[in-house]
Tab-separated table of C-alpha atoms and ligand atoms in Angstrom:
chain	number	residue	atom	x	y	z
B	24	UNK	CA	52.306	176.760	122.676
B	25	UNK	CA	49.729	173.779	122.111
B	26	UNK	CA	51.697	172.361	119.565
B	27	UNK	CA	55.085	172.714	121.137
B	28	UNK	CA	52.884	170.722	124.351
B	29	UNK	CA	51.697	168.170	121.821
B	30	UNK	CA	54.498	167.392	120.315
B	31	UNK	CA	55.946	166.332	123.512
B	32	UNK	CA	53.531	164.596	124.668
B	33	UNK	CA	53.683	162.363	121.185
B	34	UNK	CA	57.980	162.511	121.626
B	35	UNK	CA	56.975	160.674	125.223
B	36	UNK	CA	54.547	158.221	124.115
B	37	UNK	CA	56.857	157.549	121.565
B	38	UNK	CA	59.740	156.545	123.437
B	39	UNK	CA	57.701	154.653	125.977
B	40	UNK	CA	56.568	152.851	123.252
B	41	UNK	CA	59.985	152.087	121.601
B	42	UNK	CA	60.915	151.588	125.240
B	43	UNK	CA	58.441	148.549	125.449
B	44	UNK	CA	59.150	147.499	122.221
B	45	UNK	CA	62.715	146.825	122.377
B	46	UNK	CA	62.322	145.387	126.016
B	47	UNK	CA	59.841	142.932	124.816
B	48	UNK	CA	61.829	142.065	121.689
B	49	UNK	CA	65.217	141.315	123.787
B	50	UNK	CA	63.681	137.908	124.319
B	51	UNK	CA	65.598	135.769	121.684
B	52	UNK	CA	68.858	136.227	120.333
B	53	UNK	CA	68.988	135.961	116.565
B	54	UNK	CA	68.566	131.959	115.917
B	55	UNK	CA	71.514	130.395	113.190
B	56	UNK	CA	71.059	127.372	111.483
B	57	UNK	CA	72.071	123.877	112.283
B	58	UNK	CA	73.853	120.713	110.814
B	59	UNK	CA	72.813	120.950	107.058
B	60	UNK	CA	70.115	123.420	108.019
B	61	UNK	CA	69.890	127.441	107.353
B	62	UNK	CA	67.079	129.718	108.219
B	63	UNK	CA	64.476	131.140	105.515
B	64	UNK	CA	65.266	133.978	103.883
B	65	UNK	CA	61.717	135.376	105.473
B	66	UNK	CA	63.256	134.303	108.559
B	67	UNK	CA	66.789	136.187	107.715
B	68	UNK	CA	65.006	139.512	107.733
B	69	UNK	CA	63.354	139.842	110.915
B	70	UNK	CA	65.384	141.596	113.482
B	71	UNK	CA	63.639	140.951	116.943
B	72	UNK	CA	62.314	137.755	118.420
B	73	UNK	CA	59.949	138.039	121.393
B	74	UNK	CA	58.651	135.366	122.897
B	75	UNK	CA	56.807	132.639	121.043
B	76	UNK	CA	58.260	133.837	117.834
B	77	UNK	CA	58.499	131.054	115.593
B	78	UNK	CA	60.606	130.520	112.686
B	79	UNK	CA	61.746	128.180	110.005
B	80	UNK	CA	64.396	126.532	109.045
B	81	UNK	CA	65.329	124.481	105.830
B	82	UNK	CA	67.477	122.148	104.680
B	83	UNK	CA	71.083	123.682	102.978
B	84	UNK	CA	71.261	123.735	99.504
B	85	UNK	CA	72.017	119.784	98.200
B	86	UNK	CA	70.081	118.704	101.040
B	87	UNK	CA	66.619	117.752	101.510
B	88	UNK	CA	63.849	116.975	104.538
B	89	UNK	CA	64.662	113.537	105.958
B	90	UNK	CA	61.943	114.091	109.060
B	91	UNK	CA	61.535	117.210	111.910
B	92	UNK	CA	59.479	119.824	112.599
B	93	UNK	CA	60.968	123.439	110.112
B	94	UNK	CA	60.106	125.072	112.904
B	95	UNK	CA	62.058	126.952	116.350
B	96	UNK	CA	59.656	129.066	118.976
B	97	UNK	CA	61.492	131.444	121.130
B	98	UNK	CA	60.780	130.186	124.660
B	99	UNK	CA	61.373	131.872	128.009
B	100	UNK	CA	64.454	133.895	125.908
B	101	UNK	CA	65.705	130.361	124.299
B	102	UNK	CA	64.880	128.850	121.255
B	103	UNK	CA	63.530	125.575	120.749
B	104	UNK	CA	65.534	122.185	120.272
B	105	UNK	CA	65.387	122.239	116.247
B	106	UNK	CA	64.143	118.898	114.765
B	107	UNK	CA	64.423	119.358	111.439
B	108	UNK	CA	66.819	116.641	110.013
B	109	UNK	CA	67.973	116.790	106.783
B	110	UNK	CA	70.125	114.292	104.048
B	111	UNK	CA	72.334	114.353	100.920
B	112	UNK	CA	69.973	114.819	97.951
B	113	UNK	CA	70.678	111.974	95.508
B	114	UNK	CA	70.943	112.555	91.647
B	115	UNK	CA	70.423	109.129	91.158
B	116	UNK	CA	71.954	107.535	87.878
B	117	UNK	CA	73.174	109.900	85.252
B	118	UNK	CA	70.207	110.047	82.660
B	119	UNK	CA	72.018	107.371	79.529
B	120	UNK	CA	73.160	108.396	76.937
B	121	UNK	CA	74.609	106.074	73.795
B	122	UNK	CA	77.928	104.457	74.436
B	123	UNK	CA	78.168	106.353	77.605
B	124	UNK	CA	79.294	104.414	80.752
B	125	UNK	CA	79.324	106.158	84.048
B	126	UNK	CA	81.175	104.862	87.047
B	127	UNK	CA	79.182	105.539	90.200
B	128	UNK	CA	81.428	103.923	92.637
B	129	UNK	CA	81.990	107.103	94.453
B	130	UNK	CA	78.054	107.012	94.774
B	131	UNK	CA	75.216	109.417	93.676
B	132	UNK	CA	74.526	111.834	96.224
B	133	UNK	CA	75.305	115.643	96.629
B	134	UNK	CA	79.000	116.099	95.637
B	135	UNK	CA	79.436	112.800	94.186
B	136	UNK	CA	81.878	112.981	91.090
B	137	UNK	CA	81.380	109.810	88.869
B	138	UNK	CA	83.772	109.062	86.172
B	139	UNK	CA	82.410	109.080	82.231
B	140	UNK	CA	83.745	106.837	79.856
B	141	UNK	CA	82.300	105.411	76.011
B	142	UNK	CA	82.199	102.163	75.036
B	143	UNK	CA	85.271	100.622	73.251
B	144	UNK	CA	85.597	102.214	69.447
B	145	UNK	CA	84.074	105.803	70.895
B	146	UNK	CA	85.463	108.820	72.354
B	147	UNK	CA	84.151	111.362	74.904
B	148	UNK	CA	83.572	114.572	73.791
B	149	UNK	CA	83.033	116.875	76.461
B	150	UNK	CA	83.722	116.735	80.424
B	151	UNK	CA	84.503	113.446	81.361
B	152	UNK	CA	83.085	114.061	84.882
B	153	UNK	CA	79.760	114.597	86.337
B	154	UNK	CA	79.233	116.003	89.915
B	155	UNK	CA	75.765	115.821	91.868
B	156	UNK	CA	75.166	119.518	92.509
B	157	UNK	CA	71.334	120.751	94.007
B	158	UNK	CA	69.946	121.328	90.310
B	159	UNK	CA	70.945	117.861	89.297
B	160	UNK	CA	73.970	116.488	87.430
B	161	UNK	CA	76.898	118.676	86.112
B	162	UNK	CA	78.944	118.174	82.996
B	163	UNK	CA	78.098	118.000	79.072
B	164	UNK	CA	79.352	115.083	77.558
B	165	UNK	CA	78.655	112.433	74.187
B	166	UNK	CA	80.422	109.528	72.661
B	167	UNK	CA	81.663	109.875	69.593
B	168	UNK	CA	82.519	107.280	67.198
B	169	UNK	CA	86.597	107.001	66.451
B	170	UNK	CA	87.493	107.004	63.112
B	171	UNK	CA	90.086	106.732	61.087
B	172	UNK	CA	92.150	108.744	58.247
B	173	UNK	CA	90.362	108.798	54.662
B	174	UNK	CA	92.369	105.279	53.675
B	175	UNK	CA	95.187	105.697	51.092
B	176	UNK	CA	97.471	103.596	49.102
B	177	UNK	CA	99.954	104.832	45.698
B	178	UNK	CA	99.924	102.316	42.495
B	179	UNK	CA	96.196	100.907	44.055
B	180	UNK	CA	92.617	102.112	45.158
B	181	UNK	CA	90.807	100.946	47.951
B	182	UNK	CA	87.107	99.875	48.712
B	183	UNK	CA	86.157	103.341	50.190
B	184	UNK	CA	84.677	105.624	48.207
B	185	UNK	CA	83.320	108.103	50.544
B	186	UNK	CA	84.241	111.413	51.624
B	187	UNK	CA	83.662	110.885	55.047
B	188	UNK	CA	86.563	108.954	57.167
B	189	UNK	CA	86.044	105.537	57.883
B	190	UNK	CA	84.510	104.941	61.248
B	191	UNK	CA	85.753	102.052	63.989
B	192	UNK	CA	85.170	98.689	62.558
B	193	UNK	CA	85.096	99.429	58.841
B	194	UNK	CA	86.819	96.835	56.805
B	195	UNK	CA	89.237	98.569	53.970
B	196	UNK	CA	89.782	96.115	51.381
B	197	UNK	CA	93.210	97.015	48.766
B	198	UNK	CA	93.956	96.488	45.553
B	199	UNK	CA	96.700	97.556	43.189
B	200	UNK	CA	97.232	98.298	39.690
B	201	UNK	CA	98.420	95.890	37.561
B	202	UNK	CA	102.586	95.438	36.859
B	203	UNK	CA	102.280	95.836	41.242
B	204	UNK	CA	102.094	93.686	43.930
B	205	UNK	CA	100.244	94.279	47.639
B	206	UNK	CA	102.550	93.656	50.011
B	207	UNK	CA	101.091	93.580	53.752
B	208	UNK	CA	97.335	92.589	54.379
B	209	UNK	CA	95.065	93.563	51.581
B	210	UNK	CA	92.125	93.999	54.387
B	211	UNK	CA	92.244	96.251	57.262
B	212	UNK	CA	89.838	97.276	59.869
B	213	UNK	CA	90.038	100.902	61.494
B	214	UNK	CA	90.967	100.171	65.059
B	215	UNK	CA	89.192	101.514	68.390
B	216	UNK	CA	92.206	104.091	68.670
B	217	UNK	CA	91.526	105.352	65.101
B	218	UNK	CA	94.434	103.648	63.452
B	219	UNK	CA	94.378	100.864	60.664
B	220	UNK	CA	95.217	97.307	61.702
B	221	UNK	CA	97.167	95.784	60.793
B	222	UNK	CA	98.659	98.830	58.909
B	223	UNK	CA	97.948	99.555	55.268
B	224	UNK	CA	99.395	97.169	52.525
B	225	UNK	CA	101.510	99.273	49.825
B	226	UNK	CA	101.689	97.944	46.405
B	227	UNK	CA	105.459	97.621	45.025
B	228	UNK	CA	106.412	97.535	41.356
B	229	UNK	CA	106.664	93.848	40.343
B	230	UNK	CA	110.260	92.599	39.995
B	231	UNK	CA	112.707	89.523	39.768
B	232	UNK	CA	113.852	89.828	42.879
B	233	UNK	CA	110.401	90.554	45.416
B	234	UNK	CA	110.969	93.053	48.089
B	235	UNK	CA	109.914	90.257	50.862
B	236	UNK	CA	113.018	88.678	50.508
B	237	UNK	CA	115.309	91.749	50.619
B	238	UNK	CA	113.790	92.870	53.901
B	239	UNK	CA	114.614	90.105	56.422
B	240	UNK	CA	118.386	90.470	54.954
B	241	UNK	CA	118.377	93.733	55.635
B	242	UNK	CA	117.035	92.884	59.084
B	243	UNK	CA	119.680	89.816	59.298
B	244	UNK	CA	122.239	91.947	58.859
B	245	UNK	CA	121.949	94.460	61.598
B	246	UNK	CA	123.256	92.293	64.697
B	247	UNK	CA	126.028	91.082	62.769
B	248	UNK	CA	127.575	94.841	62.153
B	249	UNK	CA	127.133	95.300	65.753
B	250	UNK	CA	128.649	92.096	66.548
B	251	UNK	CA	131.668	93.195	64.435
B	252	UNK	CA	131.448	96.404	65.360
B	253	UNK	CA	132.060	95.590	68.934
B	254	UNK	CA	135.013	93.186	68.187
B	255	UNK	CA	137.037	95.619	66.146
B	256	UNK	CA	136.731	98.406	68.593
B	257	UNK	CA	137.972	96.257	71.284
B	258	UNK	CA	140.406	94.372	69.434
B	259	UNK	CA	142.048	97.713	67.885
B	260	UNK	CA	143.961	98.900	71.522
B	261	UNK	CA	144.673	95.650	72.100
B	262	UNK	CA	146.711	94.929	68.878
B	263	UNK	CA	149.115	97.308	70.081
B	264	UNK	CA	150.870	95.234	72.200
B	265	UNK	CA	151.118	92.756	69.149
B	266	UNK	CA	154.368	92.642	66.891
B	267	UNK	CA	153.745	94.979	63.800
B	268	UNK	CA	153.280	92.222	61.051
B	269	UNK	CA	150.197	90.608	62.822
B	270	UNK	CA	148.741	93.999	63.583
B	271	UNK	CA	148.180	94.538	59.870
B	272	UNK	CA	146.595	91.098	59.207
B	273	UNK	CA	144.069	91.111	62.335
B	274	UNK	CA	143.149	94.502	61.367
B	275	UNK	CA	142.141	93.840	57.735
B	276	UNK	CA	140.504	90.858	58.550
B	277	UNK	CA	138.452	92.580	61.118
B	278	UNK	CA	137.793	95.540	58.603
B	279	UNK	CA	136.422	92.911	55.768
B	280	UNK	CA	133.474	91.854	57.560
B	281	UNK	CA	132.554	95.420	58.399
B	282	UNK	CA	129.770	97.193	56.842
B	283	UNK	CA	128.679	99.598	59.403
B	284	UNK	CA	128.564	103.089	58.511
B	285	UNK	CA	128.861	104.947	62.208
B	286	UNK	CA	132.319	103.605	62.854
B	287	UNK	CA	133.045	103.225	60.024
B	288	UNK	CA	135.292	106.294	58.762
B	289	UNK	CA	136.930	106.242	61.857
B	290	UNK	CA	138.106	102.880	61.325
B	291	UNK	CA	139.075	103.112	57.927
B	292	UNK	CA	141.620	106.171	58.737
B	293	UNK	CA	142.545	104.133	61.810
B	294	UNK	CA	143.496	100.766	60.015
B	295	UNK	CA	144.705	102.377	57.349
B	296	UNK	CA	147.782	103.561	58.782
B	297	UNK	CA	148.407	100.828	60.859
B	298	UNK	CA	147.977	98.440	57.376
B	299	UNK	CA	150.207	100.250	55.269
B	300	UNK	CA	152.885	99.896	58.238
B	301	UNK	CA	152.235	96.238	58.454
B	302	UNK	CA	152.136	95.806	54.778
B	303	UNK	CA	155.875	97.496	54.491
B	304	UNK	CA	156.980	95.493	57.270
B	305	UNK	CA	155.846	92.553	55.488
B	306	UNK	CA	157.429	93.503	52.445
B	307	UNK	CA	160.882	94.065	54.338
B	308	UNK	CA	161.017	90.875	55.605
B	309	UNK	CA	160.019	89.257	52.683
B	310	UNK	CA	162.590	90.861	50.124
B	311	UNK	CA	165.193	90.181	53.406
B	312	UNK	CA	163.995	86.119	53.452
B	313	UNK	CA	164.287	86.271	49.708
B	314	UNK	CA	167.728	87.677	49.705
B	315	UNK	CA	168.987	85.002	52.441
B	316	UNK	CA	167.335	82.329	50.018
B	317	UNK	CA	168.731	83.582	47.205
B	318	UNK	CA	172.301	84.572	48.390
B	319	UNK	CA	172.117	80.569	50.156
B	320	UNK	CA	171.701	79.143	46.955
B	321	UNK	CA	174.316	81.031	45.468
B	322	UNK	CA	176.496	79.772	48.294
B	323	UNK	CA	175.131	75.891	47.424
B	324	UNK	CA	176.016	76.561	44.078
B	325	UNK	CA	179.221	77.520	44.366
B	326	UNK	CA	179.883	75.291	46.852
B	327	UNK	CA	178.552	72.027	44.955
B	328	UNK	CA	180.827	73.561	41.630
B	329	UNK	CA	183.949	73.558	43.814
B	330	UNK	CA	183.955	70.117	44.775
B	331	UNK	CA	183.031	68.730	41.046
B	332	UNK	CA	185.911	71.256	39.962
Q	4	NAG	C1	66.862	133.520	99.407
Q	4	NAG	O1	67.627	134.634	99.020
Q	4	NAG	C2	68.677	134.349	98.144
Q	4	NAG	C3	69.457	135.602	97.868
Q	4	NAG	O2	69.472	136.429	98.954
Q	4	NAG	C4	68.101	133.781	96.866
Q	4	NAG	O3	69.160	133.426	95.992
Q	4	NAG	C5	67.302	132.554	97.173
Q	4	NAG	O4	66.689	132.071	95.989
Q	4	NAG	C6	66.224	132.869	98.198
Q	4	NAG	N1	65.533	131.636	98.581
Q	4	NAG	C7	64.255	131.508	98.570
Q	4	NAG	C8	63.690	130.192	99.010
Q	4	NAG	O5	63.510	132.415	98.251
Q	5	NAG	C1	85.606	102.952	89.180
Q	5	NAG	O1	86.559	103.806	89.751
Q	5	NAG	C2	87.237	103.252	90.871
Q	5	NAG	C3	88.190	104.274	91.411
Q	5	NAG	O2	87.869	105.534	91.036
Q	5	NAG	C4	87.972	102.005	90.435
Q	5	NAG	O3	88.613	101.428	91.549
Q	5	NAG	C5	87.008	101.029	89.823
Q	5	NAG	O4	87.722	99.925	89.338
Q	5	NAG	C6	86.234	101.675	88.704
Q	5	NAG	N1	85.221	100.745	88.231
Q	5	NAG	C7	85.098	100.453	86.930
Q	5	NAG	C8	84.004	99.499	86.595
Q	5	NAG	O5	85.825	100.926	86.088
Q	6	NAG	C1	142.699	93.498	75.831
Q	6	NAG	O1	141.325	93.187	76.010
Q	6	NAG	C2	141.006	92.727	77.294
Q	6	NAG	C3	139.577	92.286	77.290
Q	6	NAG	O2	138.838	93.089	76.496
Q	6	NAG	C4	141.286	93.834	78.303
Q	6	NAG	O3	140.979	93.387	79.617
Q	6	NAG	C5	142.733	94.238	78.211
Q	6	NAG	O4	142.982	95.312	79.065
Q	6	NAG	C6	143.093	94.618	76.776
Q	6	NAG	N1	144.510	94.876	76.672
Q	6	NAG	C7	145.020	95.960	76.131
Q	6	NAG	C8	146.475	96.049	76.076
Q	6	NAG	O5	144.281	96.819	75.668
């Protein structure tokens, strides 16, 4: 019986305790964090806040302590004003690295993103953004040198002997065998986008006739087979409405002077028909002239012999 009494007397005390407790603890309601600032994670785990409780605050992450007090007191069941103010860390200037050039016009605090870029003749290997973050600056990045493919030229060798390409700014210097000729520039430099400039010479075989002076006919030529090109297909529905005879002449005139290939079938079956009609025609009226010439001066003849006989 003494312990069934004793354990109610402790059951009482406890909940007048508890009772107390929790009446006394009521005081403040759980605190939250302000502009840029969170509570401690010490400060997360308590669950009552009586009076004159005091906690702490910090800045949020990417933010740091500009001035203020870290701490809030529960007072008469209100917490006090926080005063803690707190501003964008700043990563400051990327740290440099060679032929790296970083473009901080978006600034260098928390959450700026600034642009990476190398110096002409390199390329960025990597991200080619950085962003501020708490911990510092984000993204991996070098500058790598461009370079260009191992050189190469047939019937010649070049000044590079090494297994490694050329990098940007190397000067390739050509030469051919003998019996050939360079063509082109017989220096080049490997360009900033990895390509030779001007482009590679070749050597060609040496001949009467060089190959400079074939090329700009062969370049010559091109507007005039369009020029031609242009007037035959145009000209070709509109010699329909011209007699026959002419039809045949304008068309083989106009087929002389072309050398396209494109059109070029389609003309020849084209003209071909309509020259081989001309062409009779021609004929015709030719033999039919002759005959009237003829048969005339048989007429004369006879004529001229009747009044001498
Ligand atoms: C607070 O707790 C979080 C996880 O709950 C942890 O990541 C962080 O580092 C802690 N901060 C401090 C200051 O201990
Ligand atoms: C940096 O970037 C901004 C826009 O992102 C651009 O307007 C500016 O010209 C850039 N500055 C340089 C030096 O490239
Ligand atoms: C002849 O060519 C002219 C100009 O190209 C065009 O306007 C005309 O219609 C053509 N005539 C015929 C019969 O095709």
């Amino acid at each position: 019986m003494e312990t069934l009494l004793d354990t109610q007397r402790r059951l009482k005390s406890l909940l007048l305790m508890y009772l107390l407790v929790v009446k006394a603890a009521g005081d403040c309601p759980k605190p939250e964090g302000g502009d840029n600032t969170v509570l401690t994670n010490e400060s997360l785990l308590m669950n009552v806040f009586p009076e004159n409780t005091r906690v702490t605050l910090e800045c949020s992450s990417g933010y740091i302590k500009e001035s203020g007090s870290e701490f809030i007191t529960c007072s008469d069941d209100e917490w006090t004003e926080s005063e803690l103010i707190c501003k964008k860390k700043d990563c400051g200037q990327p740290p440099p690295k060679p032929h790296m050039k970083f473009n901080t016009s978006e600034g260098t605090l928390f959450g700026a993103l600034v642009r990476v870029t190398c110096e002409k003749g390199y390329q960025i290997s990597g991200s080619s953004y950085k962003q501020c973050y708490d911990q510092g600056w984000s993204g991996r990045a070098s500058c790598e040198i461009v370079t260009c493919d191992q050189p190469s030229i047939a019937n010649g060798y070049t000044s590079w002997d090494s297994e490694n390409d050329p990098e940007y700014n190397t000067a390739i210097r050509y030469t051919c065998h003998e019996e050939y000729t360079l063509i082109g520039s017989d220096t080049v430099l490997c360009d900033e986008n990895g390509e030779y400039s001007p482009d590679q010479p070749v050597c060609n075989e040496v001949t009467r006739a060089p190959a400079t002076t074939s090329r700009p006919q062969d370049s010559s030529a091109a507007p005039t087979v369009h020029r031609t090109q242009t007037v035959t297909t145009s000209s070709i529905p509109n010699l329909s409405t011209l007699p026959k005879v002419f039809r045949g002449k304008a068309t083989s005139a106009g087929i002389l002077s072309t050398t396209s290939s494109s059109f070029q079938g389609m003309h020849d079956g084209n003209v071909d028909t309509v020259t081989d009609s001309g062409t009779v025609a021609a004929v015709v009226i030719g033999a039919v002239v002759l005959l009237g010439v003829i048969i005339g001066f048989i007429l004369l003849h006879k004529f001229n012999m009747r009044r001498k006989g």
